[in-house]
Amino acid sequence: TAFSCLINEGGTTLRRPFTRASVLFLWEEIMFLKLEEVHDFLKENSLYDDHTHVIWATIRTGGTSNAYFILAFTLDNLVILDITAMGKIAGIGRIYPAEEILSAELKKKLLFGYQFCFETAEGIHKLHVNKGILGTKWHAEEFQALLSSTDYPYFRFSKE
């Protein structure tokens, strides 16, 4: 095949052809966070509880560019984590305590995806959320868990 990769197996370097599975594995390893990494970061910053759900979100920054975020829903806060261009956590973008969130809703968009809108005293904030993201199986699982959760009094899901 035209495309191959070098794999170190037991101290011996072997050339193996790329397969769809190996490309997805490499994509996930290089570009996307593991759920455990997100949970560890939240725990290190005392922002994790047993009801935490996290999902990817984006904001269009102009043209075809997007800024990427992780939304972490906890009983006490909505935490927005900034994500680097390489798909790693850059830091805490903002923490919104639950009592400061006037409303939060995830609405299905007309053509594709969902819009997450939440309102605080500062105004209305809108982010785009997809149901699934290539290479992040955990996102789809967390997304479905969030939709069925009743743990967050500040959040509601709209099927409209």
mmCIF file of C-alpha atoms in Angstrom:
data_model
loop_
_atom_site.group_PDB
_atom_site.id
_atom_site.type_symbol
_atom_site.label_atom_id
_atom_site.label_comp_id
_atom_site.label_asym_id
_atom_site.label_seq_id
_atom_site.Cartn_x
_atom_site.Cartn_y
_atom_site.Cartn_z
ATOM 1 C CA THR A 1 0.000 0.000 0.000
ATOM 2 C CA ALA A 2 1.015 3.578 -0.509
ATOM 3 C CA PHE A 3 0.506 4.499 3.156
ATOM 4 C CA SER A 4 2.112 2.668 6.027
ATOM 5 C CA CYS A 5 3.236 3.290 9.553
ATOM 6 C CA LEU A 6 6.108 2.045 11.677
ATOM 7 C CA ILE A 7 5.078 0.011 14.699
ATOM 8 C CA ASN A 8 7.420 -1.057 17.469
ATOM 9 C CA GLU A 9 6.467 -4.577 18.523
ATOM 10 C CA GLY A 10 8.647 -6.131 21.203
ATOM 11 C CA GLY A 11 11.682 -4.047 20.299
ATOM 12 C CA THR A 12 11.364 -4.778 16.557
ATOM 13 C CA THR A 13 10.184 -2.029 14.239
ATOM 14 C CA LEU A 14 7.749 -3.302 11.633
ATOM 15 C CA ARG A 15 6.135 -1.518 8.703
ATOM 16 C CA ARG A 16 2.365 -2.048 8.682
ATOM 17 C CA PRO A 17 -0.213 -0.686 6.222
ATOM 18 C CA PHE A 18 -2.623 1.903 7.564
ATOM 19 C CA THR A 19 -6.096 0.580 8.121
ATOM 20 C CA ARG A 20 -9.212 2.591 8.892
ATOM 21 C CA ALA A 21 -9.001 1.382 12.506
ATOM 22 C CA SER A 22 -5.336 2.392 12.877
ATOM 23 C CA VAL A 23 -6.000 5.840 11.408
ATOM 24 C CA LEU A 24 -8.937 6.402 13.791
ATOM 25 C CA PHE A 25 -6.801 5.186 16.698
ATOM 26 C CA LEU A 26 -3.955 7.551 15.775
ATOM 27 C CA TRP A 27 -6.437 10.422 15.225
ATOM 28 C CA GLU A 28 -7.909 9.858 18.681
ATOM 29 C CA GLU A 29 -4.484 9.539 20.325
ATOM 30 C CA ILE A 30 -3.146 12.738 18.735
ATOM 31 C CA MET A 31 -6.148 15.049 18.533
ATOM 32 C CA PHE A 32 -8.681 14.185 21.180
ATOM 33 C CA LEU A 33 -8.824 14.051 24.898
ATOM 34 C CA LYS A 34 -9.736 10.957 26.762
ATOM 35 C CA LEU A 35 -12.630 11.239 29.198
ATOM 36 C CA GLU A 36 -10.280 10.298 32.036
ATOM 37 C CA GLU A 37 -8.035 13.284 31.200
ATOM 38 C CA VAL A 38 -10.999 15.646 31.450
ATOM 39 C CA HIS A 39 -12.168 14.081 34.717
ATOM 40 C CA ASP A 40 -8.618 14.238 36.140
ATOM 41 C CA PHE A 41 -8.322 17.934 35.225
ATOM 42 C CA LEU A 42 -11.684 18.692 36.849
ATOM 43 C CA LYS A 43 -10.703 16.730 39.977
ATOM 44 C CA GLU A 44 -7.348 18.565 40.221
ATOM 45 C CA ASN A 45 -9.298 21.831 40.208
ATOM 46 C CA SER A 46 -12.010 20.624 42.642
ATOM 47 C CA LEU A 47 -14.675 20.890 39.921
ATOM 48 C CA TYR A 48 -15.725 17.250 39.668
ATOM 49 C CA ASP A 49 -18.644 15.498 41.340
ATOM 50 C CA ASP A 50 -20.239 12.083 40.876
ATOM 51 C CA HIS A 51 -22.881 13.597 38.568
ATOM 52 C CA THR A 52 -20.438 15.254 36.138
ATOM 53 C CA HIS A 53 -21.123 14.967 32.404
ATOM 54 C CA VAL A 54 -18.799 16.481 29.802
ATOM 55 C CA ILE A 55 -19.350 17.164 26.097
ATOM 56 C CA TRP A 56 -17.506 18.901 23.252
ATOM 57 C CA ALA A 57 -18.817 22.241 21.977
ATOM 58 C CA THR A 58 -17.748 24.784 19.367
ATOM 59 C CA ILE A 59 -18.204 28.438 18.504
ATOM 60 C CA ARG A 60 -17.728 29.684 14.948
ATOM 61 C CA THR A 61 -14.897 32.238 15.029
ATOM 62 C CA GLY A 62 -15.210 33.350 11.419
ATOM 63 C CA GLY A 63 -15.035 31.767 7.986
ATOM 64 C CA THR A 64 -14.512 28.057 8.446
ATOM 65 C CA SER A 65 -12.732 28.382 11.803
ATOM 66 C CA ASN A 66 -14.091 27.125 15.099
ATOM 67 C CA ALA A 67 -13.005 27.460 18.705
ATOM 68 C CA TYR A 68 -13.356 24.219 20.680
ATOM 69 C CA PHE A 69 -14.490 23.803 24.259
ATOM 70 C CA ILE A 70 -15.456 21.134 26.744
ATOM 71 C CA LEU A 71 -18.663 21.802 28.667
ATOM 72 C CA ALA A 72 -18.637 20.155 32.090
ATOM 73 C CA PHE A 73 -22.004 19.939 33.808
ATOM 74 C CA THR A 74 -21.831 19.428 37.575
ATOM 75 C CA LEU A 75 -24.453 19.845 40.286
ATOM 76 C CA ASP A 76 -22.914 23.175 41.339
ATOM 77 C CA ASN A 77 -21.407 24.606 38.152
ATOM 78 C CA LEU A 78 -21.275 24.766 34.405
ATOM 79 C CA VAL A 79 -17.550 24.699 33.626
ATOM 80 C CA ILE A 80 -16.196 25.690 30.222
ATOM 81 C CA LEU A 81 -12.729 24.368 29.433
ATOM 82 C CA ASP A 82 -10.680 25.974 26.672
ATOM 83 C CA ILE A 83 -9.163 23.505 24.197
ATOM 84 C CA THR A 84 -5.976 24.027 22.161
ATOM 85 C CA ALA A 85 -5.708 23.504 18.393
ATOM 86 C CA MET A 86 -4.100 20.125 19.183
ATOM 87 C CA GLY A 87 -7.147 19.046 21.192
ATOM 88 C CA LYS A 88 -5.690 19.372 24.683
ATOM 89 C CA ILE A 89 -7.002 21.293 27.689
ATOM 90 C CA ALA A 90 -5.623 24.854 27.691
ATOM 91 C CA GLY A 91 -7.273 25.736 31.004
ATOM 92 C CA ILE A 92 -10.498 26.811 32.609
ATOM 93 C CA GLY A 93 -12.252 29.288 30.358
ATOM 94 C CA ARG A 94 -15.049 30.119 32.759
ATOM 95 C CA ILE A 95 -16.973 28.715 35.705
ATOM 96 C CA TYR A 96 -20.651 29.567 35.937
ATOM 97 C CA PRO A 97 -22.120 28.688 39.354
ATOM 98 C CA ALA A 98 -25.549 27.050 39.026
ATOM 99 C CA GLU A 99 -27.226 29.874 40.962
ATOM 100 C CA GLU A 100 -25.985 32.415 38.368
ATOM 101 C CA ILE A 101 -27.451 30.486 35.418
ATOM 102 C CA LEU A 102 -30.898 31.890 34.683
ATOM 103 C CA SER A 103 -31.628 29.239 32.056
ATOM 104 C CA ALA A 104 -29.783 26.586 30.074
ATOM 105 C CA GLU A 105 -31.215 24.640 27.186
ATOM 106 C CA LEU A 106 -29.998 22.238 24.540
ATOM 107 C CA LYS A 107 -32.128 22.558 21.392
ATOM 108 C CA LYS A 108 -32.059 20.442 18.255
ATOM 109 C CA LYS A 109 -31.143 22.586 15.244
ATOM 110 C CA LEU A 110 -33.115 22.413 12.011
ATOM 111 C CA LEU A 111 -30.477 20.716 9.835
ATOM 112 C CA PHE A 112 -27.840 19.177 12.070
ATOM 113 C CA GLY A 113 -26.486 19.290 15.569
ATOM 114 C CA TYR A 114 -27.721 21.090 18.635
ATOM 115 C CA GLN A 115 -27.448 24.585 20.024
ATOM 116 C CA PHE A 116 -26.620 24.972 23.693
ATOM 117 C CA CYS A 117 -27.930 28.306 24.956
ATOM 118 C CA PHE A 118 -27.544 29.516 28.484
ATOM 119 C CA GLU A 119 -28.367 32.833 30.061
ATOM 120 C CA THR A 120 -26.611 34.635 32.882
ATOM 121 C CA ALA A 121 -26.761 38.238 34.092
ATOM 122 C CA GLU A 122 -24.093 38.951 31.441
ATOM 123 C CA GLY A 123 -26.369 37.847 28.592
ATOM 124 C CA ILE A 124 -27.159 34.866 26.398
ATOM 125 C CA HIS A 125 -24.337 32.526 25.400
ATOM 126 C CA LYS A 126 -24.631 30.121 22.443
ATOM 127 C CA LEU A 127 -22.462 27.162 21.503
ATOM 128 C CA HIS A 128 -22.827 24.417 18.897
ATOM 129 C CA VAL A 129 -22.867 20.771 20.002
ATOM 130 C CA ASN A 130 -22.814 17.710 17.736
ATOM 131 C CA LYS A 131 -24.372 14.409 18.736
ATOM 132 C CA GLY A 132 -21.161 12.593 17.863
ATOM 133 C CA ILE A 133 -17.571 13.549 17.102
ATOM 134 C CA LEU A 134 -15.099 11.424 15.143
ATOM 135 C CA GLY A 135 -12.695 9.643 17.436
ATOM 136 C CA THR A 136 -14.481 10.441 20.701
ATOM 137 C CA LYS A 137 -16.839 7.624 21.533
ATOM 138 C CA TRP A 138 -17.102 9.024 25.058
ATOM 139 C CA HIS A 139 -18.670 12.253 23.738
ATOM 140 C CA ALA A 140 -21.658 10.384 22.269
ATOM 141 C CA GLU A 141 -22.101 8.399 25.487
ATOM 142 C CA GLU A 142 -21.855 11.526 27.662
ATOM 143 C CA PHE A 143 -24.204 13.406 25.301
ATOM 144 C CA GLN A 144 -26.891 10.716 25.626
ATOM 145 C CA ALA A 145 -26.429 10.558 29.410
ATOM 146 C CA LEU A 146 -26.799 14.340 29.630
ATOM 147 C CA LEU A 147 -30.013 14.287 27.596
ATOM 148 C CA SER A 148 -31.579 11.765 29.940
ATOM 149 C CA SER A 149 -30.254 13.317 33.165
ATOM 150 C CA THR A 150 -32.444 15.184 35.624
ATOM 151 C CA ASP A 151 -29.540 16.002 37.965
ATOM 152 C CA TYR A 152 -29.091 19.634 36.922
ATOM 153 C CA PRO A 153 -31.869 22.017 37.976
ATOM 154 C CA TYR A 154 -30.455 24.756 35.716
ATOM 155 C CA PHE A 155 -30.567 22.630 32.529
ATOM 156 C CA ARG A 156 -33.301 21.362 30.223
ATOM 157 C CA PHE A 157 -33.337 19.514 26.913
ATOM 158 C CA SER A 158 -35.785 20.616 24.225
ATOM 159 C CA LYS A 159 -36.796 18.260 21.413
ATOM 160 C CA GLU A 160 -38.241 21.158 19.408
#
